């Protein structure tokens, strides 16, 4: 189980993020979640959208460096310690987390977390075994 | 046992070769001085007379000749024989300025063709072979040189010239061509066309290719060897000197043997003109030894390369030159090391990157810095910072192997490299701003 995330390679320069988000808006691509990783030289813009294949094609067509990655989406409770227990499950299963970010859920009391891990299948198995809901592309929109 | 055109010369002991070179050098210098006012003036100005040149050791006393001299002397200023003695002209394309026209007597054509015959036999050519010459014919030296060499070997010569690729392939199949001579890029194109036409390399008889007149990489060599099913060999020459055949690769595929009985090579520091020892990297300079119509004394080729005299598996004793690394005009000196944009491009292509890059040289304190910016395409992009930094490290290591110095690599999005008129601006040397 996984969700398709679209990543765009951008310059770490004033205006670069604004330019790509403007292009995304003009092309009516829904931004359900957005996160940025940056270094001194470059940034990676990561987005979750309802039609990732379309978003990838439109961005590539404009000349952007774009890739699609399968990431885990997890629904967690809006309660203290919920995030910590998910991380503990992954840690106990020897899963390496590359990065994680949160986004707004369409269900009250729940938050959605995105995890990029080294092994999606193993992570999914470990989480579901402990009763944590791992979501599909359809579940989050 | 090697396959030679003139075994006595090609495998001669070094002392014998030096004796021939010394003897011919004295004659060549005297001939140029007596018959060419341009040389007379240059030598008088430097205070050197033909009498000062007593052996090979005196070569360094002569002034250099440059491409600018050739242009200035156009068309007859360096001619050392009456036109009535000349039988041929060939010419450069003139892409980098005014064209250069070179004259040949019958003797000059003969020695040029000998050099090309040696090149053909060094790749295994014999009178049984069918040699398809698809270098351009005409003023360009490629077609005429290999054509003449092939005649001398006694091979069946197909004077195809370049272009009309499907006809080239048809002749190749119908007449069983075994050796092909052309530019490496045209060879690659023929390989692609073969594939498109559904013809396997096993369906043609080619065994060797002699490819020159353009820079090419080891990667291109491997590709062409595969797509055409042959062994690919390099050949070197400049129109000014005669054309292809000044140096040629043998079966060892490790550098080109220079026809030293006709051309003396030297390596010099391009900035000071100082002669460098064997094995040092510098600008290649040639002196012709037996040219009647168009002798060249210490002609600066602007090609940067290295010379090695070593025992070669083919049995030849002629000195070897490495494939030129670039033009002295493009050379950057960074932390005392010579760096060429062409070397950087070679590494990028071999590592699967696009040749869209920018080189920035600057100075931090007393140290030169080298930053290379390369476009990262979607195919190579993986979504983590760590993966991109890892790629930068790998690329820096490959650059270090090629250049001898460690650059800082920056993978950047395609649009971030500035372009002028569609072409990426390759080199920015900011050190000049501080001087
Ligand atoms: Zn050899």
XYZ file of C-alpha atoms and ligand atoms in Angstrom:
577
model
C 0.000 0.000 0.000
C 1.384 3.343 -0.943
C 0.689 6.794 -2.284
C 2.370 8.330 -5.328
C 4.283 11.467 -4.437
C 5.645 13.870 -7.070
C 9.049 15.491 -6.463
C 10.400 18.502 -8.326
C 14.087 19.415 -8.316
C 14.411 23.185 -7.875
C 17.117 25.737 -7.321
C 17.598 27.030 -3.812
C 17.159 30.563 -5.021
C 14.708 33.341 -4.338
C 11.699 32.952 -6.592
C 12.301 29.329 -7.638
C 9.588 27.930 -5.357
C 7.157 30.709 -6.253
C 7.718 30.029 -9.931
C 6.959 26.315 -9.745
C 3.931 26.706 -7.439
C 2.550 29.380 -9.774
C 2.953 26.973 -12.672
C 1.209 24.226 -10.655
C -1.719 26.552 -9.864
C -2.053 27.750 -13.456
C -2.295 24.147 -14.597
C -5.048 23.353 -12.090
C -3.010 20.746 -10.238
C -4.435 20.326 -6.713
C -1.858 20.633 -3.977
C -3.121 18.413 -1.153
C 0.187 18.407 0.605
C 3.511 20.079 0.059
C 6.899 19.792 1.694
C 10.322 21.153 0.887
C 13.776 19.789 1.600
C 16.584 22.163 0.900
C 20.345 22.408 0.935
C 22.600 25.350 0.163
C 22.437 24.561 -3.568
C 19.123 22.942 -4.330
C 15.690 22.106 -3.035
C 13.274 19.240 -3.504
C 9.618 20.132 -3.590
C 7.417 17.167 -2.724
C 3.719 17.203 -3.424
C 0.711 14.939 -2.939
C -1.988 15.504 -5.503
C -5.102 13.656 -6.685
C -3.744 13.009 -10.196
C 0.008 12.448 -9.818
C 0.640 11.060 -13.331
C -0.932 14.120 -14.906
C 1.075 16.437 -12.626
C 4.314 14.658 -13.495
C 3.676 14.874 -17.239
C 2.729 18.549 -17.166
C 5.790 19.484 -15.109
C 8.166 17.421 -17.253
C 6.659 18.953 -20.356
C 7.651 22.361 -19.023
C 11.249 21.141 -18.612
C 11.261 20.497 -14.878
C 13.253 17.617 -13.410
C 10.506 15.488 -11.890
C 10.158 12.022 -10.423
C 7.371 9.980 -8.855
C 8.013 8.033 -5.643
C 5.877 5.548 -3.734
C 5.555 6.760 -0.126
C 3.536 5.576 2.858
C 0.526 7.551 4.036
C -0.589 6.842 7.580
C -3.622 8.136 9.467
C -2.902 8.886 13.090
C -5.038 10.175 15.922
C -4.935 13.752 17.050
C -3.781 12.600 20.464
C -0.536 13.104 22.351
C 1.899 10.257 21.746
C 0.261 8.985 18.537
C 3.169 10.032 16.340
C 5.689 8.648 18.843
C 4.048 5.242 18.807
C 4.103 5.082 14.980
C 7.828 5.945 14.983
C 8.426 3.297 17.648
C 6.733 0.634 15.525
C 8.878 1.525 12.512
C 12.011 1.619 14.611
C 11.289 -1.798 16.145
C 10.862 -3.203 12.622
C 14.290 -1.769 11.586
C 12.733 0.537 9.040
C 14.896 3.494 7.970
C 12.918 6.738 7.607
C 14.298 9.096 4.959
C 11.833 11.859 5.772
C 8.302 12.466 7.019
C 5.752 15.266 6.851
C 2.160 15.859 7.847
C -0.871 17.072 5.961
C -4.496 17.925 6.618
C -6.880 15.040 6.625
C -10.450 14.994 5.412
C -11.477 13.157 8.576
C -11.827 15.011 11.863
C -9.589 13.776 14.713
C -7.087 12.276 12.272
C -3.863 13.609 10.847
C -2.188 12.134 7.777
C 1.516 11.520 7.849
C 3.700 10.785 4.821
C 6.731 8.544 5.348
C 9.488 7.832 2.856
C 11.049 4.602 4.133
C 13.552 2.106 2.807
C 11.020 -0.723 2.555
C 7.340 0.066 1.977
C 6.062 -3.501 2.229
C 7.854 -4.288 5.461
C 6.742 -0.979 6.993
C 3.113 -1.532 5.946
C 3.112 -5.003 7.479
C 4.583 -3.766 10.759
C 2.108 -0.880 11.044
C -1.031 -2.835 10.151
C -0.024 -5.577 12.585
C -0.164 -2.922 15.317
C -3.521 -1.569 14.116
C -2.202 1.576 12.419
C -4.134 2.420 9.242
C -1.931 2.616 6.120
C -3.733 4.397 3.311
C -4.054 4.062 -0.433
C -4.215 6.816 -3.028
C -8.075 6.625 -3.014
C -8.306 6.828 0.784
C -6.827 10.277 1.127
C -8.967 12.251 -1.305
C 54.262 -10.831 -36.285
C 53.143 -7.351 -37.151
C 51.714 -6.179 -40.414
C 53.897 -3.324 -41.701
C 54.058 -1.189 -44.818
C 57.724 -0.244 -44.302
C 59.022 -2.561 -41.607
C 62.612 -1.245 -41.701
C 61.481 2.287 -40.801
C 58.586 1.369 -38.534
C 60.678 -0.945 -36.334
C 64.034 0.864 -36.614
C 66.276 1.157 -33.539
C 66.152 4.662 -31.982
C 69.765 5.533 -32.952
C 69.081 4.786 -36.595
C 65.926 6.862 -36.541
C 67.728 9.789 -34.909
C 70.406 9.671 -37.598
C 67.756 9.870 -40.337
C 65.962 12.691 -38.533
C 69.161 14.726 -38.029
C 70.197 14.363 -41.630
C 66.777 15.297 -42.966
C 66.341 18.172 -40.523
C 69.471 19.951 -41.785
C 68.242 19.646 -45.352
C 64.699 20.724 -44.515
C 65.857 23.842 -42.641
C 68.258 24.781 -45.439
C 65.509 24.236 -48.026
C 63.015 26.424 -46.129
C 65.565 29.171 -45.494
C 66.845 29.314 -49.062
C 63.456 29.217 -50.759
C 60.956 30.914 -48.418
C 61.409 34.600 -47.569
C 59.007 34.214 -44.640
C 61.269 31.635 -42.921
C 64.375 33.651 -43.790
C 62.981 36.733 -42.080
C 61.772 34.793 -39.022
C 65.111 33.048 -38.567
C 67.185 36.180 -39.209
C 65.093 38.021 -36.657
C 65.814 35.291 -34.077
C 69.492 35.329 -35.072
C 69.607 31.695 -36.156
C 70.987 30.522 -39.487
C 70.758 27.089 -41.131
C 74.427 26.615 -40.197
C 73.453 26.657 -36.510
C 71.316 23.560 -37.002
C 73.835 20.728 -36.916
C 71.691 17.951 -35.438
C 68.396 17.150 -33.771
C 69.681 18.774 -30.576
C 69.602 22.185 -32.262
C 65.922 22.007 -33.159
C 64.911 24.191 -30.186
C 66.895 27.114 -31.656
C 64.381 27.552 -34.466
C 61.474 29.986 -34.098
C 57.911 28.673 -33.815
C 55.448 28.893 -36.657
C 51.777 29.418 -35.801
C 48.431 29.195 -37.533
C 48.466 33.013 -37.647
C 51.663 32.828 -39.731
C 49.955 30.439 -42.139
C 47.053 32.839 -42.529
C 49.339 35.803 -42.986
C 51.349 33.972 -45.628
C 48.218 32.926 -47.554
C 48.311 31.811 -50.304
C 51.912 31.574 -51.565
C 53.990 33.025 -48.707
C 55.283 29.666 -47.409
C 55.661 27.958 -50.767
C 59.159 26.505 -51.169
C 58.895 25.204 -54.755
C 57.811 26.866 -57.991
C 54.132 26.276 -58.730
C 55.181 24.378 -61.853
C 56.634 21.692 -59.535
C 53.420 21.392 -57.546
C 50.761 18.867 -58.485
C 48.071 19.291 -55.824
C 46.489 21.597 -53.319
C 44.332 20.688 -50.321
C 42.713 23.098 -47.924
C 41.271 23.470 -44.440
C 37.578 24.144 -44.049
C 38.312 27.629 -42.756
C 35.759 27.296 -39.958
C 37.994 29.111 -37.500
C 39.096 31.944 -39.754
C 40.703 32.351 -43.123
C 41.372 29.056 -44.823
C 44.840 27.583 -45.161
C 45.912 26.228 -48.543
C 48.637 23.580 -48.670
C 50.715 22.698 -51.768
C 52.151 19.293 -52.662
C 54.767 18.167 -55.161
C 54.494 14.604 -56.502
C 57.019 13.614 -53.820
C 54.911 15.245 -51.083
C 51.811 13.337 -52.198
C 53.882 10.164 -52.249
C 55.116 10.465 -48.652
C 51.646 11.395 -47.438
C 50.196 8.292 -49.060
C 52.994 6.189 -47.534
C 51.981 7.452 -44.104
C 48.355 6.492 -44.766
C 49.422 3.085 -46.104
C 51.266 2.475 -42.812
C 48.060 3.378 -40.950
C 45.992 0.912 -42.996
C 48.483 -1.913 -42.577
C 48.763 -1.202 -38.833
C 45.089 -2.161 -38.469
C 45.714 -5.379 -40.406
C 45.069 -4.141 -43.955
C 46.469 -6.105 -46.924
C 45.909 -6.291 -50.673
C 43.074 -8.729 -49.975
C 41.047 -6.036 -48.192
C 38.192 -3.902 -49.477
C 38.671 -0.377 -48.119
C 35.594 1.827 -48.058
C 36.681 5.464 -47.849
C 33.776 7.581 -46.615
C 35.726 10.637 -45.609
C 34.798 13.609 -47.759
C 36.693 13.882 -51.041
C 37.707 17.240 -52.448
C 39.739 19.950 -50.752
C 39.403 18.141 -47.402
C 42.394 15.845 -46.877
C 40.515 12.875 -45.375
C 39.282 11.258 -48.583
C 42.393 11.838 -50.684
C 44.825 10.657 -47.981
C 43.230 7.321 -47.127
C 42.368 6.733 -50.781
C 46.030 7.092 -51.767
C 47.165 4.965 -48.829
C 44.747 2.205 -49.769
C 46.120 2.201 -53.357
C 49.636 1.866 -52.017
C 48.656 -1.139 -49.898
C 47.016 -2.626 -52.974
C 43.575 -2.939 -51.369
C 40.428 -2.640 -53.446
C 39.467 0.988 -52.834
C 35.860 2.191 -52.710
C 35.915 6.000 -53.122
C 32.493 6.557 -51.541
C 33.022 9.987 -49.963
C 30.598 10.877 -47.146
C 26.807 10.855 -47.181
C 24.126 8.703 -48.793
C 24.291 6.280 -45.908
C 21.939 3.648 -47.321
C 24.099 3.394 -50.437
C 27.191 3.108 -48.197
C 25.546 0.180 -46.423
C 24.477 -1.439 -49.672
C 28.050 -1.332 -51.049
C 29.315 -2.571 -47.705
C 27.049 -5.605 -47.990
C 27.349 -6.288 -51.730
C 31.123 -5.810 -52.040
C 32.079 -7.076 -48.584
C 34.020 -4.035 -47.350
C 36.460 -5.063 -44.628
C 37.949 -1.696 -43.620
C 36.082 1.589 -43.296
C 37.662 5.056 -43.057
C 35.535 8.015 -41.900
C 34.919 10.433 -39.048
C 33.915 8.756 -35.759
C 30.581 10.593 -35.740
C 29.769 9.311 -39.211
C 30.752 5.795 -38.123
C 28.306 6.103 -35.205
C 25.631 7.293 -37.620
C 26.209 4.348 -39.969
C 25.925 2.061 -36.918
C 22.556 3.586 -35.988
C 21.320 3.334 -39.559
C 22.313 -0.344 -39.705
C 20.231 -0.962 -36.614
C 17.247 0.933 -38.029
C 17.476 -1.108 -41.221
C 17.492 -4.296 -39.149
C 20.987 -5.314 -40.300
C 23.152 -7.026 -37.707
C 26.920 -6.329 -37.485
C 27.309 -10.046 -38.289
C 25.733 -9.437 -41.712
C 28.630 -7.199 -42.820
C 32.323 -8.022 -43.196
C 33.936 -4.965 -41.560
C 36.891 -5.856 -39.341
C 38.558 -2.489 -38.785
C 37.703 1.207 -38.887
C 40.132 4.125 -39.159
C 38.433 7.117 -37.579
C 39.825 10.625 -37.289
C 39.478 14.343 -38.038
C 37.329 14.860 -34.909
C 37.752 14.396 -31.174
C 36.171 11.190 -29.867
C 36.067 9.313 -26.585
C 36.789 5.760 -25.469
C 33.052 5.390 -24.923
C 32.429 6.208 -28.592
C 35.089 3.660 -29.496
C 33.249 0.942 -27.573
C 29.882 1.943 -29.066
C 31.108 1.973 -32.663
C 33.000 -1.292 -32.216
C 29.752 -2.872 -31.090
C 27.389 -1.305 -33.614
C 29.637 -1.998 -36.625
C 31.252 -5.214 -35.358
C 34.834 -4.038 -35.882
C 37.936 -2.769 -34.103
C 38.075 1.026 -34.107
C 41.401 2.835 -34.557
C 42.395 6.464 -34.269
C 44.359 8.441 -36.845
C 45.846 11.933 -36.495
C 46.900 14.605 -38.896
C 46.507 18.240 -39.789
C 45.978 19.624 -43.260
C 48.949 21.951 -42.702
C 51.253 18.961 -42.233
C 49.789 16.898 -45.129
C 46.514 15.514 -43.733
C 45.687 12.247 -41.931
C 48.570 9.858 -41.351
C 50.930 12.032 -39.297
C 50.222 9.483 -36.550
C 48.198 6.296 -36.486
C 46.990 3.726 -34.022
C 48.163 0.109 -34.145
C 46.565 -3.142 -32.942
C 47.484 -2.220 -29.337
C 44.862 0.605 -29.448
C 46.895 2.575 -26.921
C 48.038 5.798 -28.559
C 49.152 6.718 -32.057
C 52.595 6.052 -33.542
C 54.033 9.188 -35.114
C 55.715 8.776 -38.500
C 58.945 10.162 -37.099
C 60.973 9.742 -40.268
C 58.764 12.486 -41.752
C 57.670 14.500 -38.704
C 59.578 15.394 -35.524
C 57.273 15.942 -32.559
C 58.042 18.152 -29.575
C 55.966 18.965 -26.504
C 56.227 22.531 -25.244
C 54.778 24.622 -22.460
C 52.126 26.624 -24.356
C 52.797 29.721 -22.260
C 56.595 29.868 -22.224
C 57.501 27.870 -25.334
C 59.929 25.821 -23.251
C 60.486 22.259 -24.507
C 59.163 19.732 -21.988
C 60.572 16.263 -21.282
C 58.994 13.096 -22.636
C 55.853 12.148 -20.747
C 54.954 15.751 -19.881
C 51.643 17.211 -20.943
C 51.884 20.205 -23.250
C 51.329 21.602 -26.708
C 52.325 19.401 -29.629
C 54.756 20.980 -32.107
C 55.792 19.386 -35.405
C 58.656 19.893 -37.816
C 58.337 18.277 -41.231
C 61.437 16.476 -42.495
C 60.952 15.692 -46.137
C 58.465 18.164 -47.534
C 59.287 19.928 -50.765
C 56.461 22.375 -51.424
C 55.265 23.211 -47.929
C 57.892 22.612 -45.238
C 56.831 23.462 -41.680
C 59.421 24.279 -39.036
C 58.260 23.957 -35.414
C 54.600 24.353 -36.216
C 52.430 24.819 -33.124
C 49.385 22.558 -33.472
C 47.609 23.962 -30.372
C 46.731 20.341 -29.547
C 47.580 19.403 -25.973
C 48.890 15.895 -25.539
C 51.575 13.599 -24.138
C 54.322 11.647 -25.945
C 55.586 8.229 -24.848
C 58.369 6.157 -26.319
C 57.839 2.607 -25.156
C 58.051 -0.936 -26.411
C 54.805 -1.531 -28.269
C 53.125 -4.904 -28.692
C 52.936 -4.260 -32.458
C 56.733 -4.143 -32.754
C 56.911 -0.537 -33.925
C 59.547 1.669 -32.340
C 57.969 4.935 -33.492
C 57.070 7.237 -30.584
C 53.410 7.322 -29.536
C 51.184 10.317 -28.914
C 48.110 10.101 -26.705
C 44.815 11.283 -28.109
C 44.903 15.109 -27.857
C 43.044 16.242 -24.730
C 41.944 19.558 -26.105
C 43.130 22.796 -27.659
C 45.633 24.978 -25.863
C 43.222 27.890 -26.434
C 40.617 26.249 -24.153
C 43.037 25.146 -21.466
C 42.492 26.270 -17.879
C 45.284 26.083 -15.341
C 43.741 25.277 -11.970
C 45.989 24.687 -8.928
C 48.826 24.244 -11.408
C 47.015 21.478 -13.296
C 45.921 21.753 -16.930
C 42.185 21.211 -17.267
C 40.197 21.085 -20.492
C 36.444 21.499 -20.814
C 36.519 18.551 -23.236
C 37.781 16.266 -20.438
C 34.933 17.360 -18.189
C 32.466 16.725 -20.991
C 33.885 13.245 -21.558
C 33.358 12.304 -17.893
C 29.797 13.653 -17.924
C 28.858 11.653 -21.007
C 30.498 8.503 -19.676
C 28.595 8.849 -16.389
C 25.302 9.253 -18.234
C 24.791 13.007 -17.740
C 23.889 15.589 -20.350
C 26.717 17.727 -21.744
C 24.972 20.814 -20.324
C 27.361 22.147 -17.746
C 29.068 25.277 -16.480
C 32.611 25.457 -15.132
C 33.382 28.166 -12.605
C 36.950 28.838 -11.636
C 37.612 31.258 -8.807
C 40.122 31.970 -6.088
C 39.607 31.606 -2.347
C 42.623 33.016 -0.530
C 45.587 31.656 -2.456
C 43.740 28.593 -3.686
C 41.979 28.105 -7.002
C 38.506 26.652 -6.767
C 36.768 24.579 -9.423
C 32.992 24.306 -9.359
C 31.162 22.307 -12.005
C 27.416 22.733 -12.437
C 25.605 19.965 -14.284
C 21.983 19.638 -15.234
C 20.165 16.802 -13.504
C 17.500 15.221 -15.701
C 14.332 13.461 -14.549
C 15.837 10.072 -15.435
C 18.593 10.497 -12.859
C 16.616 12.319 -10.210
C 15.738 10.376 -7.093
C 13.801 12.186 -4.485
C 16.174 12.368 -1.499
C 18.861 14.905 -0.651
C 21.173 12.067 0.314
C 20.863 10.392 -3.107
C 21.659 13.631 -4.918
C 24.654 14.357 -2.699
C 25.823 10.797 -3.289
C 25.647 11.351 -7.055
C 27.653 14.555 -6.669
C 30.320 12.653 -4.749
C 30.525 9.898 -7.365
C 30.815 12.426 -10.148
C 33.513 14.367 -8.267
C 35.495 11.132 -7.867
C 35.229 10.389 -11.610
C 36.351 13.956 -12.369
C 39.310 13.587 -9.990
C 40.435 10.478 -11.878
C 40.275 12.289 -15.216
C 41.516 15.766 -14.211
C 43.864 15.044 -11.326
C 42.137 17.604 -9.124
C 38.997 17.456 -7.029
C 36.158 19.688 -8.205
C 33.042 20.649 -6.276
C 30.117 19.196 -8.203
C 26.697 20.812 -8.229
C 23.722 19.042 -9.739
C 21.226 21.697 -10.749
C 17.803 21.907 -12.426
C 17.923 22.147 -16.235
C 16.932 25.781 -16.537
C 19.465 27.153 -14.080
C 22.474 27.081 -16.433
C 22.644 30.338 -18.354
C 22.554 30.048 -22.102
C 23.506 32.428 -24.835
C 21.795 31.812 -28.145
C 20.705 28.338 -27.065
C 24.213 27.161 -26.175
C 25.216 26.813 -22.546
C 28.021 29.178 -21.550
C 30.653 26.691 -20.501
C 33.465 28.435 -18.693
C 33.462 31.347 -16.263
C 36.910 32.234 -14.968
C 36.328 34.671 -12.120
C 40.022 34.794 -11.173
C 40.527 37.390 -13.862
C 38.298 39.779 -11.903
C 40.744 39.742 -8.996
C 43.924 40.237 -11.016
Zn 52.079 -0.145 -31.747
